[in-house]
Short mmCIF file of C-alpha atoms in Angstrom, two decimals:
data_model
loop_
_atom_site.label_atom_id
_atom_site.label_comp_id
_atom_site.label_asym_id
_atom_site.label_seq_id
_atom_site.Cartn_x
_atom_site.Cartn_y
_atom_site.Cartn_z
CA UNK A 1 -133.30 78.86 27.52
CA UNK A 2 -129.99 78.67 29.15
CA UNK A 3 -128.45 82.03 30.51
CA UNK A 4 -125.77 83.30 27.83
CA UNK A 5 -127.74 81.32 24.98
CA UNK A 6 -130.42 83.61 24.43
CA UNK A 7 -130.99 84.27 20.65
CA UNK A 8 -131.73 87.66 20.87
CA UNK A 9 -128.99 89.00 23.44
CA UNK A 10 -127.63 88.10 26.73
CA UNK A 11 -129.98 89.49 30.24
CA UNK A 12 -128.28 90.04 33.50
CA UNK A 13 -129.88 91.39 36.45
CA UNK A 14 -128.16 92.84 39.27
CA UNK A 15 -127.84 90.79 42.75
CA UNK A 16 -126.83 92.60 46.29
CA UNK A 17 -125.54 90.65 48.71
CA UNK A 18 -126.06 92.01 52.42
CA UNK A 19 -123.49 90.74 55.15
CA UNK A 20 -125.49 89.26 57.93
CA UNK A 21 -122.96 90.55 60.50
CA UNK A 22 -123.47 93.99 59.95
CA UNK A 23 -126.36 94.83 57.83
CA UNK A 24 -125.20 96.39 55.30
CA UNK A 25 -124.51 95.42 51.33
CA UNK A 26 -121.63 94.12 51.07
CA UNK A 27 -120.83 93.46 47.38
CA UNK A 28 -123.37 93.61 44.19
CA UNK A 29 -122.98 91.33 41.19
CA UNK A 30 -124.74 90.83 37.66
CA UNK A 31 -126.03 87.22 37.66
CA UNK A 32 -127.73 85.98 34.31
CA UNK A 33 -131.61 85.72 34.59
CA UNK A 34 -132.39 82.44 36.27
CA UNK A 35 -128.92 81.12 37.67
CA UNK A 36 -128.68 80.70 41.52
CA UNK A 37 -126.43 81.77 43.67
CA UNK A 38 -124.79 80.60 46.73
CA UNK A 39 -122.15 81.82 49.05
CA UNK A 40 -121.30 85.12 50.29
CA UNK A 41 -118.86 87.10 53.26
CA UNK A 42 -117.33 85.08 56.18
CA UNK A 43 -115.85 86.70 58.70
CA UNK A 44 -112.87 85.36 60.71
CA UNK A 45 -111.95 86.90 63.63
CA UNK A 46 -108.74 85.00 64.17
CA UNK A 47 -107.33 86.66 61.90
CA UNK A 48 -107.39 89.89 62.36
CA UNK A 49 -105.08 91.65 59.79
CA UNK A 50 -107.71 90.19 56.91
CA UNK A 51 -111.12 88.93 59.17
CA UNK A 52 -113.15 88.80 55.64
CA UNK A 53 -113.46 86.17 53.31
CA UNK A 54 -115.81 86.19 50.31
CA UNK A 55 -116.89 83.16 48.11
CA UNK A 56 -119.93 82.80 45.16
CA UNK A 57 -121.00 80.88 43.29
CA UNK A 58 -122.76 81.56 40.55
CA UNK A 59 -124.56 78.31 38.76
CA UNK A 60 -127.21 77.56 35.46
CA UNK A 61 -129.18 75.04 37.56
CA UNK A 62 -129.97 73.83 34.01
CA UNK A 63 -126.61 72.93 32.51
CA UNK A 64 -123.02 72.84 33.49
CA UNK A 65 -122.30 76.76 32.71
CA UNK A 66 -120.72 78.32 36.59
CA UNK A 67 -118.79 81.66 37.45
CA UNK A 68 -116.93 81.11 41.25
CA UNK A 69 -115.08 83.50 43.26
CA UNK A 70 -112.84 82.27 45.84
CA UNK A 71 -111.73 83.70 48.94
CA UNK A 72 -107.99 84.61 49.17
CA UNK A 73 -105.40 82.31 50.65
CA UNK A 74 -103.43 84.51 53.39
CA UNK A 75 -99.99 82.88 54.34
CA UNK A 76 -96.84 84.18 56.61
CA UNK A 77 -92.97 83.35 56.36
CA UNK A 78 -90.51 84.39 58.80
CA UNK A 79 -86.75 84.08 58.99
CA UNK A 80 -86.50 84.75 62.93
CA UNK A 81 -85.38 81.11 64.43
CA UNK A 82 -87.09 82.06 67.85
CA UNK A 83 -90.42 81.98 65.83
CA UNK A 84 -89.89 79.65 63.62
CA UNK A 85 -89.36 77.55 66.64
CA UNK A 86 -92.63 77.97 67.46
CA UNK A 87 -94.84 78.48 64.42
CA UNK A 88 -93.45 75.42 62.01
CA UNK A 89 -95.12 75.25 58.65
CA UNK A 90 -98.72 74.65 58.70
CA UNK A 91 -99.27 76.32 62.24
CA UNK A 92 -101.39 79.32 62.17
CA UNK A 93 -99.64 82.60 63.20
CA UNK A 94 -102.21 85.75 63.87
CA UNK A 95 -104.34 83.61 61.41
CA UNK A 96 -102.00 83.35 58.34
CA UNK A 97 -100.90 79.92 57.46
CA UNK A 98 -97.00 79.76 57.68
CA UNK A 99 -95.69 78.67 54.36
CA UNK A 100 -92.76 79.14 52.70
CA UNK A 101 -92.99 81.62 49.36
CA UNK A 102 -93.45 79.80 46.47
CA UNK A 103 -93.97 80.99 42.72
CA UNK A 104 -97.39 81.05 41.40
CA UNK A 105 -97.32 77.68 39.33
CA UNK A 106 -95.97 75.63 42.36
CA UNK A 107 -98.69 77.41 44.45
CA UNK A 108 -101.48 76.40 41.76
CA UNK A 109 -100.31 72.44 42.32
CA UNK A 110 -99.30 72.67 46.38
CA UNK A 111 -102.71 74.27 47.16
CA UNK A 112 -104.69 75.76 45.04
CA UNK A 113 -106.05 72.52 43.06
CA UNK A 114 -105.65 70.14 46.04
CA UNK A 115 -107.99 72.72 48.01
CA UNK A 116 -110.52 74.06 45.74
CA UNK A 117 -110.35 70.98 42.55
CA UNK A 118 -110.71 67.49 44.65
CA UNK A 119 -112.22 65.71 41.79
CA UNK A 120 -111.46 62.75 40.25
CA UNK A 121 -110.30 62.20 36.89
CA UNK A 122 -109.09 65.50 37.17
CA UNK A 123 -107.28 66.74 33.79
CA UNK A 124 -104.54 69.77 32.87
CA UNK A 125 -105.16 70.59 29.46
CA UNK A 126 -103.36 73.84 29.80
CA UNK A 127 -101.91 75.83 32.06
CA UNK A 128 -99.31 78.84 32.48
CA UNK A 129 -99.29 82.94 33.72
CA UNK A 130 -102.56 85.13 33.75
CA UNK A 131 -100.50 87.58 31.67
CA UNK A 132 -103.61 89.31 31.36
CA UNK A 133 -104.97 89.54 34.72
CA UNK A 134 -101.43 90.72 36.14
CA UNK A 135 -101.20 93.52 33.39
CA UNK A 136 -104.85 95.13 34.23
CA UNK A 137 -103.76 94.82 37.74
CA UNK A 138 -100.48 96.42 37.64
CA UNK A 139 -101.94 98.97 36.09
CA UNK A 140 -104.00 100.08 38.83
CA UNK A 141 -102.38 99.21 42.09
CA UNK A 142 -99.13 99.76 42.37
CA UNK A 143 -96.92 96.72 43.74
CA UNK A 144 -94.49 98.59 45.99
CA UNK A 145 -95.56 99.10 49.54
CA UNK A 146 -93.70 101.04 51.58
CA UNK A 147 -90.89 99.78 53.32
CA UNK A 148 -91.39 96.78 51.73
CA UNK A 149 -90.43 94.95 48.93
CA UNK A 150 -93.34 94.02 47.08
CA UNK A 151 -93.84 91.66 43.72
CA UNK A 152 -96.66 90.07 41.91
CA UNK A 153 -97.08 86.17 40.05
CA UNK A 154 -99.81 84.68 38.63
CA UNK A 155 -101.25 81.46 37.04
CA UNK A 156 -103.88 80.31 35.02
CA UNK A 157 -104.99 76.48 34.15
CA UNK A 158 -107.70 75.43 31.78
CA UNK A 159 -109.31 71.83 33.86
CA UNK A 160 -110.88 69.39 32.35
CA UNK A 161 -113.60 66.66 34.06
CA UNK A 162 -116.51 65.17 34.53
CA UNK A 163 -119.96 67.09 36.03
CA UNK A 164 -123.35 64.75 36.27
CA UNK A 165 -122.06 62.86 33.05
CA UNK A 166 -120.82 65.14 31.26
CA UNK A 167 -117.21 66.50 29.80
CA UNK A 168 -117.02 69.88 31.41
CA UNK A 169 -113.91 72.40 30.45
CA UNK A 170 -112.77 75.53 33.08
CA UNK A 171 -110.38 78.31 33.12
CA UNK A 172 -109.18 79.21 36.34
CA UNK A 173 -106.94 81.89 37.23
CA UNK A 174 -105.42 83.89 40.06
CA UNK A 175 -102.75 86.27 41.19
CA UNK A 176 -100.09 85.61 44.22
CA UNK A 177 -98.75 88.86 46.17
CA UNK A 178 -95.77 88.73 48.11
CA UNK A 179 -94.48 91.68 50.39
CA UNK A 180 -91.10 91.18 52.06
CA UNK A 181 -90.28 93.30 55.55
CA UNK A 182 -86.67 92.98 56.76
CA UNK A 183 -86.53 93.13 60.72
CA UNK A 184 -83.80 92.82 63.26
CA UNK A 185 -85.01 90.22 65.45
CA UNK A 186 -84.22 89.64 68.77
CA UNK A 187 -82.01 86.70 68.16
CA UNK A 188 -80.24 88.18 64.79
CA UNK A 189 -81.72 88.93 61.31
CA UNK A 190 -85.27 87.77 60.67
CA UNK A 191 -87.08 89.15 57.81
CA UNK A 192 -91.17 88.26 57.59
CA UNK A 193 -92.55 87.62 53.91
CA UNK A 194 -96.61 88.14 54.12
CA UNK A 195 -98.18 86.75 50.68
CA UNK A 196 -101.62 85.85 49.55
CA UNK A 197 -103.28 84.43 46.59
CA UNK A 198 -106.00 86.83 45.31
CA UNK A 199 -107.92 88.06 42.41
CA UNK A 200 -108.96 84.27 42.17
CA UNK A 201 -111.75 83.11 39.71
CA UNK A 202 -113.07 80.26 37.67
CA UNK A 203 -115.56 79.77 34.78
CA UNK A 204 -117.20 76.54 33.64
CA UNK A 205 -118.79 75.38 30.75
CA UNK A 206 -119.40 72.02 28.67
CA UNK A 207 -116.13 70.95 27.08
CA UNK A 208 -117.04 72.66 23.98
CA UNK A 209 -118.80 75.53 24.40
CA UNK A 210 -115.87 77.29 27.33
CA UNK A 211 -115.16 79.76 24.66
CA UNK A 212 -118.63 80.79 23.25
CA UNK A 213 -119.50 81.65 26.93
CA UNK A 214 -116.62 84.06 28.01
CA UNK A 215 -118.12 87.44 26.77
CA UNK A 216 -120.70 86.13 29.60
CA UNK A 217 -118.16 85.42 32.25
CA UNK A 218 -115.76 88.25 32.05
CA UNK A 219 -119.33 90.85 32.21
CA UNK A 220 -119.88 89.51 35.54
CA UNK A 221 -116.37 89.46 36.53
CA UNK A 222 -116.37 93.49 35.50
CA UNK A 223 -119.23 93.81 37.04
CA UNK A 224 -118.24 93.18 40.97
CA UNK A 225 -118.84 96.05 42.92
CA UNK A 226 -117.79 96.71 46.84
CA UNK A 227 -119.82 98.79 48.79
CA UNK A 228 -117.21 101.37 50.42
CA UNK A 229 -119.64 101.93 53.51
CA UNK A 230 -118.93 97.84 54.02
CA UNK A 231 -115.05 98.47 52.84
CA UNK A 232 -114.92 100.93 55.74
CA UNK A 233 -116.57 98.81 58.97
CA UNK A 234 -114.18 96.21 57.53
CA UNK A 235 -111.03 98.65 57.72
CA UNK A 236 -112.13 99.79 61.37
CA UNK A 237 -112.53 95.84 62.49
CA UNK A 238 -108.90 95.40 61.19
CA UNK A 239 -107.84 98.39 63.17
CA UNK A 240 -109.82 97.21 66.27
CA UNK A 241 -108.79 93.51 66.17
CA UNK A 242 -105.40 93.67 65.66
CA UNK A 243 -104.84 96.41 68.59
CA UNK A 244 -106.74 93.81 70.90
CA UNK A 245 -104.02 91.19 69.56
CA UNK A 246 -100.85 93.42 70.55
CA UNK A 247 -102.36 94.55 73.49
CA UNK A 248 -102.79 90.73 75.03
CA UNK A 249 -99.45 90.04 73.43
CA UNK A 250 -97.94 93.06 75.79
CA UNK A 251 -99.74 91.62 78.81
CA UNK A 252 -98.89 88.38 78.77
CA UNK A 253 -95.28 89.55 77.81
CA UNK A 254 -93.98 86.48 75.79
CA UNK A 255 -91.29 88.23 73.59
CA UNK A 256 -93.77 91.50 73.45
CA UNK A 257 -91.68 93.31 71.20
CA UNK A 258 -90.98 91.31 68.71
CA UNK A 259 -93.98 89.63 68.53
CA UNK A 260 -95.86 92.94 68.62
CA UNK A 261 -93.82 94.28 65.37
CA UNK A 262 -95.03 91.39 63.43
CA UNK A 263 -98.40 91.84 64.17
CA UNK A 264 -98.20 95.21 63.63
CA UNK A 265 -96.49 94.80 60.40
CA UNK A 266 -99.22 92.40 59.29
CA UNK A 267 -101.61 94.32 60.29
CA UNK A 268 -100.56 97.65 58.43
CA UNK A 269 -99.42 95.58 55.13
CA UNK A 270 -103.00 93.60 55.27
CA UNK A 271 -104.72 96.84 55.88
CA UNK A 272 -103.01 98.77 53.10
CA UNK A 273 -103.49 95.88 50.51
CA UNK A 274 -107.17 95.45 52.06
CA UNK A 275 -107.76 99.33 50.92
CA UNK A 276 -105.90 99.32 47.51
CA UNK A 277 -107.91 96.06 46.39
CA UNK A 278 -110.93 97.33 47.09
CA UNK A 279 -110.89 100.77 46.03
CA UNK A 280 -109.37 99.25 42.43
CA UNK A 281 -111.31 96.26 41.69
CA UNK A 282 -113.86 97.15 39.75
CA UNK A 283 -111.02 99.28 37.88
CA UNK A 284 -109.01 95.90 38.08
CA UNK A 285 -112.17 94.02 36.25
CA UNK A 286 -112.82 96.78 33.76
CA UNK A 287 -109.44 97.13 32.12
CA UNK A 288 -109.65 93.15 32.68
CA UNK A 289 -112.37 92.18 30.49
CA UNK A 290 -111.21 95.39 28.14
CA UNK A 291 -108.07 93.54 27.84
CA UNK A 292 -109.50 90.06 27.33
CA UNK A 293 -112.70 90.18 24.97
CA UNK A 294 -113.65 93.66 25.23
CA UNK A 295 -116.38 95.99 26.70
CA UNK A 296 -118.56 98.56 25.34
CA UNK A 297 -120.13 101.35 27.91
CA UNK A 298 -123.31 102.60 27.56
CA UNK A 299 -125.74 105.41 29.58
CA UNK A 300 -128.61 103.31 31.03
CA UNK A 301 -131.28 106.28 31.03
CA UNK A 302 -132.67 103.73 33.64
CA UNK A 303 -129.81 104.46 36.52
CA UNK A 304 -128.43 107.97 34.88
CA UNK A 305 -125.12 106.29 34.87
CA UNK A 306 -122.76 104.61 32.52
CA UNK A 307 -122.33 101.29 32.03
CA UNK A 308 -120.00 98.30 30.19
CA UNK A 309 -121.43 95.63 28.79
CA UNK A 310 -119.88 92.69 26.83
CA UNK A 311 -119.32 94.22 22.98
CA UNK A 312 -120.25 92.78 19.79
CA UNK A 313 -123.54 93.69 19.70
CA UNK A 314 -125.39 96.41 17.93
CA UNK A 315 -128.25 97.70 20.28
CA UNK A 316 -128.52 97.36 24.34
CA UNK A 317 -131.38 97.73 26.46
CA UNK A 318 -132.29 98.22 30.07
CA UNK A 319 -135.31 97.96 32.59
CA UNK A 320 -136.40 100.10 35.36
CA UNK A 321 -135.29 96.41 37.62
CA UNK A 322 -131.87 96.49 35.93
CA UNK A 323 -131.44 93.70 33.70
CA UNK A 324 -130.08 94.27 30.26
CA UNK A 325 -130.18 92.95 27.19
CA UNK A 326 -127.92 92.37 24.03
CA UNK A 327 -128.60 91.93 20.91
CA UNK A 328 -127.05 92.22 16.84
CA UNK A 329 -130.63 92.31 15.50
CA UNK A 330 -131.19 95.41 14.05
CA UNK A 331 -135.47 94.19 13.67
CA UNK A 332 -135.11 92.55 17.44
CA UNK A 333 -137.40 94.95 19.84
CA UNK A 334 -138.10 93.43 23.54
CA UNK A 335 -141.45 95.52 24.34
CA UNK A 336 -142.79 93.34 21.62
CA UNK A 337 -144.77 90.19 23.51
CA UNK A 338 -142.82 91.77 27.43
CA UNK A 339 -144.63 91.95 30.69
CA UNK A 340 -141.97 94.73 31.46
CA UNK A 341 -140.38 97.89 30.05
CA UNK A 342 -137.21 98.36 27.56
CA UNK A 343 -135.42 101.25 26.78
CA UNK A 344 -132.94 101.14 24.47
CA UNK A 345 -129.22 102.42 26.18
CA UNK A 346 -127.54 105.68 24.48
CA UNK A 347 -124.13 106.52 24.24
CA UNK A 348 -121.97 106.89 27.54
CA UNK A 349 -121.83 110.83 29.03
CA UNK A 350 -118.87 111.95 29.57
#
């Protein structure tokens, strides 16, 4: 039976990814019972204000149901003619693709869907703001950064094509981030804009059955977790790499100081929004699924901690391996016919 189909409830089962660069866990994930996954942390040392990319994909390798996460799209626009000069659009500067700001419906078209959605017979059914996703987000990270002038977009676009013959509907949505520094260049004004698309996620299903699968997709989207021992060997390599940058910018001394502002700039604005997402994402994806179907939370006697779950169902149940199980049958009891051992979830503890 297809993951999210399941008569009797819904089972996830916890997945921990560990980065191969440095050993340790990275991220952890609930991924329905039998659905593969693929994809995982890249690291990109070119650019060192954000050297960390993550991407899954999570996939029913028996139907067309999919949850992806996408890495973030980091991009750089100055005002300061001297660089501009040199760095013309599309050139990379510290690793951030130079592109002018754009709002987050132009940025869906320009390079979102030509990046991530080359498929033919591609369809817009819908499309518009992720009023939702920017609310739960506001809500726990502030916009303003200091000495910057900070603001938020976002978009969301339901697709529609074809997968291995069949009509296939997704919802895809994201939020852009745009932090504007004034600076007095060498040659005159020249103000730096640093803005990124993040928080950027799709969900596929067949045509008709998008809808009856979201409870599914927004529990794993709540359920992301960042390991803040990995969060913090990712903070130092930002700190590390981008003093090696500014340092080889001084020796070389090709327009050191301005040059070494902007990286500096990037690198404290990247660093700061580097902390701030991490420390509120699963905050960010609670409120988020709260907000969009709603989440009950539980104590798993299992873990001796609370969790959510997707609501609208009556009883909940956990293993000593972590999976869970939903159900609305009141006469429904998993040990009946199981290899393995339920216990029914109580009430969450304060």
């Amino acid at each position: 039976r297809q993951a999210g189909t399941v008569v009797n409830g819904l089972t996830l089962q916890p997945y921990a990814y560990f980065d191969p660069q440095s050993n340790l866990e990275a991220f952890s994930i609930l991924v329905p019972l039998g659905w593969q996954v693929s994809g995982g942390v890249t690291w990109v040392t070119d650019r060192p204000a954000a050297p960390v990319q993550i991407s899954l994909l999570l996939a029913n390798p028996h139907g067309a149901e999919a949850f992806e996460l996408f890495p973030n799209l980091y991009f750089t626009w100055t005002e300061n003619p001297l660089i501009m000069m040199t760095k013309p659009p599309g050139s990379l500067y510290f690793g951030f693709e130079v592109r002018q700001p754009a709002p987050a419906r132009n940025v869906l078209h320009q390079y979102v869907l030509p990046r991530c959605r080359r498929i033919p017979g591609l369809g817009v059914a819908d499309e518009g703001p992720a009023m939702e996703l920017l609310q739960a987000i506001a809500q726990t990270q502030p916009a303003q950064v200091p000495g910057g002038n900070s603001s938020r977009d976002s978009a969301r676009v339901r697709l529609q094509y074809g997968l291995g013959g069949q009509a296939v509907a997704e919802e895809m949505s994201f939020i852009t981030e745009y932090t504007r520094l004034g600076a007095a260049g060498l040659f005159g004004g020249g103000g730096s804009t640093f803005w990124n698309v993040a928080y950027h996620t799709a969900f596929r299903a067949p045509a008709a059955q998008l809808e009856s699968f979201a409870d599914l997709y927004r529990a794993i989207f709540a359920s992301v977790k960042l390991n803040p021992a990995w969060m913090a060997l990712v903070q130092q390599v930002i700190q590390g790499l981008s003093s090696n940058t500014i340092r080889h910018i001084q020796q070389i001394g090709a327009i050191s100081r301005q040059i070494s502002q902007n990286a500096a700039e990037m690198r404290e604005q990247n660093l700061q929004g580097w902390q701030q997402r991490s420390a509120s994402f699963d905050r960010v994806a609670e409120q988020f699924s709260q907000t969009i179907r709603g989440m009950d939370a539980y104590y798993d006697p299992n873990t001796g901690q609370n969790v959510e779950l997707p609501s609208g169902y009556t009883q909940a149940w956990s293993t000593p391996l972590g999976e869970y199980l939903l159900t609305d049958d009141p006469n429904f009891n998993p040990n009946v016919g199981s290899t393995q051992t339920w216990i029914p979830l109580e009430p969450p503890k304060q």
